[in-house]
mmCIF file of C-alpha atoms and ligand atoms in Angstrom:
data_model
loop_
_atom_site.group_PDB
_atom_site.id
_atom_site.type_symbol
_atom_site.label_atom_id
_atom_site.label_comp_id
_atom_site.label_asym_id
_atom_site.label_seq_id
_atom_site.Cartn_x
_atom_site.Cartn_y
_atom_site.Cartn_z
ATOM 1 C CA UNK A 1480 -89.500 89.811 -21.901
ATOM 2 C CA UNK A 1481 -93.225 89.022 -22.548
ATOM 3 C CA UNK A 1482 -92.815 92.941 -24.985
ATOM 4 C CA UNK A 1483 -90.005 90.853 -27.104
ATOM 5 C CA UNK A 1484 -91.665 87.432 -27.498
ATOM 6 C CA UNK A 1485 -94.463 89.297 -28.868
ATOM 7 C CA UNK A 1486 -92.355 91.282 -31.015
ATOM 8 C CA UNK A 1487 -90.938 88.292 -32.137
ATOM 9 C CA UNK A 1488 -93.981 86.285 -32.932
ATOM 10 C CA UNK A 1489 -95.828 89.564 -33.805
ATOM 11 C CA UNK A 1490 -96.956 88.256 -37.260
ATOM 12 C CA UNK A 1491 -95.153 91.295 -39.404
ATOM 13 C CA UNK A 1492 -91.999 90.490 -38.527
ATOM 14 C CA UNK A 1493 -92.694 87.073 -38.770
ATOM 15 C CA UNK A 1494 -93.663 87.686 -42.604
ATOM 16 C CA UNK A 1495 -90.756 90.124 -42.737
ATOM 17 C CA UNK A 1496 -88.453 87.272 -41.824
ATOM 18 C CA UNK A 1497 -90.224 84.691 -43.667
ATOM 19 C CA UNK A 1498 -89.422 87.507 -46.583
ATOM 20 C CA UNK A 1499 -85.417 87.787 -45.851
ATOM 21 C CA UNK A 1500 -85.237 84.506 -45.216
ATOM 22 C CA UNK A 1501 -86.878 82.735 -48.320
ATOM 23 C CA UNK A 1502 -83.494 81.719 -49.397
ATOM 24 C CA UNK A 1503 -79.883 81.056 -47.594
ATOM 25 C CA UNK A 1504 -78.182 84.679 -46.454
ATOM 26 C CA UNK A 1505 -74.469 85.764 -46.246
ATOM 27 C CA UNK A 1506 -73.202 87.134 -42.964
ATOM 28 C CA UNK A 1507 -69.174 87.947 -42.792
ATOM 29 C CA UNK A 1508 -66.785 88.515 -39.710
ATOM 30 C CA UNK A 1509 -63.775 89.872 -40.316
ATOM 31 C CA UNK A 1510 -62.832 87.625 -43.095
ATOM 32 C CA UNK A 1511 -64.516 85.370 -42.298
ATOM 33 C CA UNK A 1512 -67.807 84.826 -44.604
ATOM 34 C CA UNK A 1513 -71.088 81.952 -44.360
ATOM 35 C CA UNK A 1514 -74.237 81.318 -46.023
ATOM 36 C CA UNK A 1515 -76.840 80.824 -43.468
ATOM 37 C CA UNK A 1516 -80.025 78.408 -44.123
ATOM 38 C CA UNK A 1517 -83.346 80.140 -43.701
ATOM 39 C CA UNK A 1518 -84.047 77.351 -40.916
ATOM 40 C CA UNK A 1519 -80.705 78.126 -38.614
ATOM 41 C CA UNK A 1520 -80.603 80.972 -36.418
ATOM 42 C CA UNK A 1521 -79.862 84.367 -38.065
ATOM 43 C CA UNK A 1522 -77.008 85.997 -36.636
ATOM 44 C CA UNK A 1523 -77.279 88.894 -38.603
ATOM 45 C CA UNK A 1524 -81.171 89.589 -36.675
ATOM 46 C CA UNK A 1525 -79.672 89.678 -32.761
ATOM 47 C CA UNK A 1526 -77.129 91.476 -30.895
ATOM 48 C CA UNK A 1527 -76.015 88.123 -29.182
ATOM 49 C CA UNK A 1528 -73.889 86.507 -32.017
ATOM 50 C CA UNK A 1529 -72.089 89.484 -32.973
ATOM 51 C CA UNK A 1530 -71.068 90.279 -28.804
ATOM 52 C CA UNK A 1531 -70.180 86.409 -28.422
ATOM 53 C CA UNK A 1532 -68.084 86.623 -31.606
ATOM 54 C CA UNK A 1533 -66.112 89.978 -29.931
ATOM 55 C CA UNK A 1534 -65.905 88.093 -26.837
ATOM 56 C CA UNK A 1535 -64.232 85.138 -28.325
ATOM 57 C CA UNK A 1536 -61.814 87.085 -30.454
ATOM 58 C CA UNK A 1537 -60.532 88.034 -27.498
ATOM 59 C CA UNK A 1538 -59.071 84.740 -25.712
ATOM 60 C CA UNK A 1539 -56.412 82.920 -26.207
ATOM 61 C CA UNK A 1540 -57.351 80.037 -28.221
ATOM 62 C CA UNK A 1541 -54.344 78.362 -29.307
ATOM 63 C CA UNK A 1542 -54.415 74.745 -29.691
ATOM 64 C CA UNK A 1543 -57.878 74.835 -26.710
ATOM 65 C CA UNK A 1544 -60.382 72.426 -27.359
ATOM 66 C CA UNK A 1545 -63.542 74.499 -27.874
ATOM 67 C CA UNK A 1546 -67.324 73.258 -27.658
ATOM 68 C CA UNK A 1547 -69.719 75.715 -28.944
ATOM 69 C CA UNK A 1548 -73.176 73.804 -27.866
ATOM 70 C CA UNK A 1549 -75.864 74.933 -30.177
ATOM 71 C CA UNK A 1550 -73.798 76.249 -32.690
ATOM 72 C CA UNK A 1551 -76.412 77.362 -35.006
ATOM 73 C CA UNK A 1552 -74.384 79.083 -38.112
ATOM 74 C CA UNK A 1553 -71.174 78.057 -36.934
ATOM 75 C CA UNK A 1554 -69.751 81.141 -37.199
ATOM 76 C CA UNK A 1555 -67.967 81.458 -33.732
ATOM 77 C CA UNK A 1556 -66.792 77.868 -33.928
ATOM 78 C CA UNK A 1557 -65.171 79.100 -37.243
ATOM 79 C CA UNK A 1558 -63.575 82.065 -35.607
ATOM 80 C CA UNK A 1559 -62.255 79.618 -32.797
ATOM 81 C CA UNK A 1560 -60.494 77.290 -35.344
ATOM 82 C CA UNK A 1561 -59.278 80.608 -36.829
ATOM 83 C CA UNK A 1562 -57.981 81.409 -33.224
ATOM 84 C CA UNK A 1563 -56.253 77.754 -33.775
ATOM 85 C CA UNK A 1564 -58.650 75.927 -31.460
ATOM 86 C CA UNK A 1565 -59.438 72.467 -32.228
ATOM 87 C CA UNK A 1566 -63.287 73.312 -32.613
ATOM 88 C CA UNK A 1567 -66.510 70.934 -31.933
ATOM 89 C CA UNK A 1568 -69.457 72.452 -32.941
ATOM 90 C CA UNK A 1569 -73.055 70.663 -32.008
ATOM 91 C CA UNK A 1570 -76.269 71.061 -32.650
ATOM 92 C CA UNK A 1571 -80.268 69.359 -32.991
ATOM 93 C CA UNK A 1572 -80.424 71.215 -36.064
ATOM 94 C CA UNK A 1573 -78.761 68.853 -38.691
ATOM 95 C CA UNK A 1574 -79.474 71.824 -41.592
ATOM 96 C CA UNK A 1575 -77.039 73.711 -39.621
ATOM 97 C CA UNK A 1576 -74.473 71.101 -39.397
ATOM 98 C CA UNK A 1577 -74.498 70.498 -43.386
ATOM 99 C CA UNK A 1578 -74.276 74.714 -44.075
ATOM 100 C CA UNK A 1579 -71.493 74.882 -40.984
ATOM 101 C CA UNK A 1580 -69.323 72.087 -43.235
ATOM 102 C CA UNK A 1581 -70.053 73.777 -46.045
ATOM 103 C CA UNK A 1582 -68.813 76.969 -44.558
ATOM 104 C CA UNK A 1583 -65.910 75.393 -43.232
ATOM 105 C CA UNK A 1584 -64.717 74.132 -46.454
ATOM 106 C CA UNK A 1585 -65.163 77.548 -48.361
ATOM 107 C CA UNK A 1586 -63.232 79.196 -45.620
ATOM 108 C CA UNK A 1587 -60.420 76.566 -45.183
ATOM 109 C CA UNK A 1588 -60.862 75.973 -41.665
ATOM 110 C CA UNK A 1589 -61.588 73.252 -39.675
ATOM 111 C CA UNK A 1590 -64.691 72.420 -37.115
ATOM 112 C CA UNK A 1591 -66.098 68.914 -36.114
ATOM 113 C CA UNK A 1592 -69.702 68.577 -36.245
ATOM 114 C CA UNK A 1593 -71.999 66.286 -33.956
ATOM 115 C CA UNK A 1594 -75.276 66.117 -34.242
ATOM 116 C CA UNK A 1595 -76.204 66.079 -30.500
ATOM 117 C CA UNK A 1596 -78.957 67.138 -27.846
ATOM 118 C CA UNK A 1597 -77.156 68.765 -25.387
ATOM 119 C CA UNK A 1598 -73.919 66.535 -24.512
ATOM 120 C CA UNK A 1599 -75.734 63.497 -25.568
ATOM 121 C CA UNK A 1600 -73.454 62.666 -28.370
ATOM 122 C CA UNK A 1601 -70.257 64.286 -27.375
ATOM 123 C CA UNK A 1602 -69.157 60.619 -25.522
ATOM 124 C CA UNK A 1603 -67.961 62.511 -22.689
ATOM 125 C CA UNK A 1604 -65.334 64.517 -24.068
ATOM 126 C CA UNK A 1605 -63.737 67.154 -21.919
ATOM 127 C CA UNK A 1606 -62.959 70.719 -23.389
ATOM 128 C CA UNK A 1607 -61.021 73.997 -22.431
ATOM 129 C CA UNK A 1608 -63.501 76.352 -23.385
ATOM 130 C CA UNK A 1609 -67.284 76.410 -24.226
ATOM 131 C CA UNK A 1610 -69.629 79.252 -25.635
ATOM 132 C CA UNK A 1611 -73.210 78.599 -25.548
ATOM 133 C CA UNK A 1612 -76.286 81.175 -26.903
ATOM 134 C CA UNK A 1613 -79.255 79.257 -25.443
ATOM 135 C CA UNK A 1614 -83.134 79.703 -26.760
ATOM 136 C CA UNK A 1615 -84.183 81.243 -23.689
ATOM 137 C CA UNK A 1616 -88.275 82.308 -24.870
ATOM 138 C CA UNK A 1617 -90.341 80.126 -22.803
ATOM 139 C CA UNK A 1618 -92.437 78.559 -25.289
ATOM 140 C CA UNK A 1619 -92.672 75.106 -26.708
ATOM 141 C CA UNK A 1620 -90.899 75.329 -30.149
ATOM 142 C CA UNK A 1621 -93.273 73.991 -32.577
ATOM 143 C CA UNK A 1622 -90.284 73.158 -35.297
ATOM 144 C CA UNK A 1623 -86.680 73.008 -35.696
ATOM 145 C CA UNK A 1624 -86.176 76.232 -36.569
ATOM 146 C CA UNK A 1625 -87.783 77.289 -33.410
ATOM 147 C CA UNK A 1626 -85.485 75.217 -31.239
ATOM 148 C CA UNK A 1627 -83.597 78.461 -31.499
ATOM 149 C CA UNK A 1628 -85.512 80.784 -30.186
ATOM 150 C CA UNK A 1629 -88.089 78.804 -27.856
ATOM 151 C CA UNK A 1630 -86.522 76.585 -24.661
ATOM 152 C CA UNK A 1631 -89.804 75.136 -23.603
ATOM 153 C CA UNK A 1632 -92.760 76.331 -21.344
ATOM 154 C CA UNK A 1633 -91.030 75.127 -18.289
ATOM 155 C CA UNK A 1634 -87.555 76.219 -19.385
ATOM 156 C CA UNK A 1635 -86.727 72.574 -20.486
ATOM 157 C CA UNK A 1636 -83.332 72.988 -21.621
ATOM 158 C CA UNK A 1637 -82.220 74.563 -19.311
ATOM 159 C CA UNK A 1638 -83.190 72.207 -16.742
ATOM 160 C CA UNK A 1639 -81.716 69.745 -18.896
ATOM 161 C CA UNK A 1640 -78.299 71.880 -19.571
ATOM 162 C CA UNK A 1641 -77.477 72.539 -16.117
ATOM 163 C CA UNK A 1642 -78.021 69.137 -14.453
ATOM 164 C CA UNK A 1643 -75.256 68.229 -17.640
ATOM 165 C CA UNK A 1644 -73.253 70.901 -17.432
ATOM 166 C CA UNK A 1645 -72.067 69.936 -13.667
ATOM 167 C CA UNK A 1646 -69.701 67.011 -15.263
ATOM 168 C CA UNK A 1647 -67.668 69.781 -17.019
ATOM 169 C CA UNK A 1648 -66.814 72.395 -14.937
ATOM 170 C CA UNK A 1649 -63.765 71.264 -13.530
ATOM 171 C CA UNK A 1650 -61.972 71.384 -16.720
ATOM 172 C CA UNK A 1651 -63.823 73.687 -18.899
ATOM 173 C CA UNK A 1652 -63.998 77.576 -18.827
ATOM 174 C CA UNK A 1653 -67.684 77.940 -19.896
ATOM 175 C CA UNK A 1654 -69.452 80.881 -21.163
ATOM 176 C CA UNK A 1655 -72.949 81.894 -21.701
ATOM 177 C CA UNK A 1656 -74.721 84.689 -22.997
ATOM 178 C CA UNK A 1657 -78.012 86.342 -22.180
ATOM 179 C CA UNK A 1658 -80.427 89.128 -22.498
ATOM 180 C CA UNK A 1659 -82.148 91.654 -20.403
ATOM 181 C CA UNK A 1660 -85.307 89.907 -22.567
ATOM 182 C CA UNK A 1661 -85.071 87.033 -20.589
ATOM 183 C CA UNK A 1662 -86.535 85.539 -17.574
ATOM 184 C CA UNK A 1663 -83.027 85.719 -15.826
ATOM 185 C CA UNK A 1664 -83.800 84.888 -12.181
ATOM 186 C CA UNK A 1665 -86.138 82.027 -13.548
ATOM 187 C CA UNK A 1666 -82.314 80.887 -15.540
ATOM 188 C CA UNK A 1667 -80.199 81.856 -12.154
ATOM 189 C CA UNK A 1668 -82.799 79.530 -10.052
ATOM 190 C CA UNK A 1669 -82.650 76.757 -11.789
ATOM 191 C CA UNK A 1670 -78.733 77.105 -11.737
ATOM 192 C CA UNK A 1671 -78.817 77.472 -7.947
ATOM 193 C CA UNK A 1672 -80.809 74.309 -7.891
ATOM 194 C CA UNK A 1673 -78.189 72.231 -9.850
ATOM 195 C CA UNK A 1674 -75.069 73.735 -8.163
ATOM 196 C CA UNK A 1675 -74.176 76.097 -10.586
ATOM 197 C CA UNK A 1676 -73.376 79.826 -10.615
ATOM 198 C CA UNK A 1677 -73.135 82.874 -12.996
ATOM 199 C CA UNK A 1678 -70.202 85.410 -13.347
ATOM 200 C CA UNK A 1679 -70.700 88.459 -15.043
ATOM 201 C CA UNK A 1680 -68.008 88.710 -17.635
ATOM 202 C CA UNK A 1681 -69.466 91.514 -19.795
ATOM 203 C CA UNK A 1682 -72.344 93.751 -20.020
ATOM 204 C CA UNK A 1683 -73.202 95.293 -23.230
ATOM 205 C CA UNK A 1684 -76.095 97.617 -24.078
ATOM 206 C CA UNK A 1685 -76.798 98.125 -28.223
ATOM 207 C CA UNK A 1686 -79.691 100.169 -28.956
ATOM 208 C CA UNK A 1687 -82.295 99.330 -26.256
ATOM 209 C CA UNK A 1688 -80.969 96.053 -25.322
ATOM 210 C CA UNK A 1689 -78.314 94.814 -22.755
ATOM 211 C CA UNK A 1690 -76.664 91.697 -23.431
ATOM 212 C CA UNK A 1691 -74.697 89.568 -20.331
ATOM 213 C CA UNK A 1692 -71.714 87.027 -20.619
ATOM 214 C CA UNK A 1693 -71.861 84.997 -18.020
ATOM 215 C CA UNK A 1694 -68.904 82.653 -16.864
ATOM 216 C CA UNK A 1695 -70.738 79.566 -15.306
ATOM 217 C CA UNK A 1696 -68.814 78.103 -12.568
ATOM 218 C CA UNK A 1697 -69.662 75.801 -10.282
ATOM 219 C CA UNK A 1698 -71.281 76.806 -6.322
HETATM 220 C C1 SAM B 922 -79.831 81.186 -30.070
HETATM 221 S S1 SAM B 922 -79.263 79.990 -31.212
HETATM 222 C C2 SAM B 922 -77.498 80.314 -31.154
HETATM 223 C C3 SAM B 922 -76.752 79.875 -32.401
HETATM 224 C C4 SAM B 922 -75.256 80.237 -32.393
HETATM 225 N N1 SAM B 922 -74.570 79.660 -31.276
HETATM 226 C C5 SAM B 922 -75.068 81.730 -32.379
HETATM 227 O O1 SAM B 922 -74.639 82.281 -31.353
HETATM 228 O O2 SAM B 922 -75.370 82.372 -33.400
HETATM 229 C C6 SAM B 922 -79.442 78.504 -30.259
HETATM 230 C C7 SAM B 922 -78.979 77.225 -30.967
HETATM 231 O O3 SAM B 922 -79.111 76.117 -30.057
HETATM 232 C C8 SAM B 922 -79.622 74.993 -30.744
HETATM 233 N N2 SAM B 922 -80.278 74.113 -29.770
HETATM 234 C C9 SAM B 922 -81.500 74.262 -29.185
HETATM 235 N N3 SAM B 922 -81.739 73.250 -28.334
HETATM 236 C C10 SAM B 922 -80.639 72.433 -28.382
HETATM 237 C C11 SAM B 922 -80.283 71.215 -27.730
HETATM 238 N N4 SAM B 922 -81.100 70.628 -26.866
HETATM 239 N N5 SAM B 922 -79.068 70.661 -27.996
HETATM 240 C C12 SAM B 922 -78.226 71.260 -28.886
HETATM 241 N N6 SAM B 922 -78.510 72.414 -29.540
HETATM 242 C C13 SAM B 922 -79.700 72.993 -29.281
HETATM 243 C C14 SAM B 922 -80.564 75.587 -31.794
HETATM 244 O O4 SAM B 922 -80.802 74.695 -32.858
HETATM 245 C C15 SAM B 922 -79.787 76.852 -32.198
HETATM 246 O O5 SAM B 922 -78.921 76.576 -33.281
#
């Protein structure tokens, strides 16, 4: 883990990003196609989005309300309104929110967007299905842009998430993915702590990485 946040922050890459990402990129799935602001998450630079977006392809959707929390690009909440869910997608990142309309529009489908820390702003609305790619580098993210990489020194949010994410569980079938890079019995404790445990849904190794989805139930 400590290997990847210094490849992440090693300062090459960080001008090699800085580089790509001087201006808004396109990333496509299937038919569907975004611009992504040089502030939002790339999904085009990890392995999660991509496994998330296979993952979610495969359930049924049909007229589900869907939550994906920290929705970044949008991009799997605009799959899941392809799949015919009736799609919230939230985020602190209010760039992301403009592009994700934006996106919407272009690709004639429809996602609701709330600007909200965690569930702070979703009223208490229930939902079917959730999909969440936390930050899961435990660093204090110094900007906005960082929010998606960086969950705080002391794993903030997800101390925060899973003393939430109890409320929801009932209803909701919620998934989350994660990385070998990550401090993942660090994650499972504080789970443990609030009640909460992880499933393993998938495993799925590209290159020299594994990726988990996790189905978070509650203990
Ligand atoms: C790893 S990115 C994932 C983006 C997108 N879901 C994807 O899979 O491509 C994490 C996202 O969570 C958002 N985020 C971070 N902290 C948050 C919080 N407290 N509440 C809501 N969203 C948050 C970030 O802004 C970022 O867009």
């Amino acid at each position: 883990m400590r290997l990847f946040l210094k490849k992440i922050t090693h300062p090459f890459l960080k001008l090699g990003l800085q580089y790509y990402y001087f201006k808004p990129r396109n990333y496509c799935y299937q038919d569907i196609c975004i611009q992504v602001h040089p502030d939002v998450f790339p999904p085009q630079m990890t392995f999660s989005t991509k496994i998330l977006l296979d993952f979610v392809n495969t359930i049924d959707l049909k007229d589900k309300k869907f939550l994906e929390l920290g929705c970044g690009s949008g991009i799997i909440s605009l799959l899941a309104s392809k799949k015919e869910a009736k799609v919230t997608a939230s985020d602190i990142n209010q760039k992301a929110l403009d592009f994700l309309e934006k996106n919407a529009t272009q690709n004639q489908l429809e996602v609701q967007t709330v600007f909200s820390d965690l569930f702070q702003n979703l009223n208490g609305q229930t939902f079917d299905c959730m999909v969440i790619n936390p930050p899961y580098y435990p660093r204090e993210p110094k900007n906005i842009k960082e929010q998606a990489w960086f969950c705080g020194e002391d794993f903030k949010f997800f101390e925060k998430l899973f003393v939430q994410l109890p409320h929801f569980l009932k209803e909701t079938q919620c998934f989350m993915i994660l990385s070998q890079d990550c401090d993942l019995e660090k994650i499972k404790a504080i789970a443990t702590k609030n009640a909460i445990a992880f499933e393993l849904v998938l495993e799925k190794k590209e290159l020299v990485e594994t990726n988990y989805i996790f189905r978070i139930v509650s203990s």
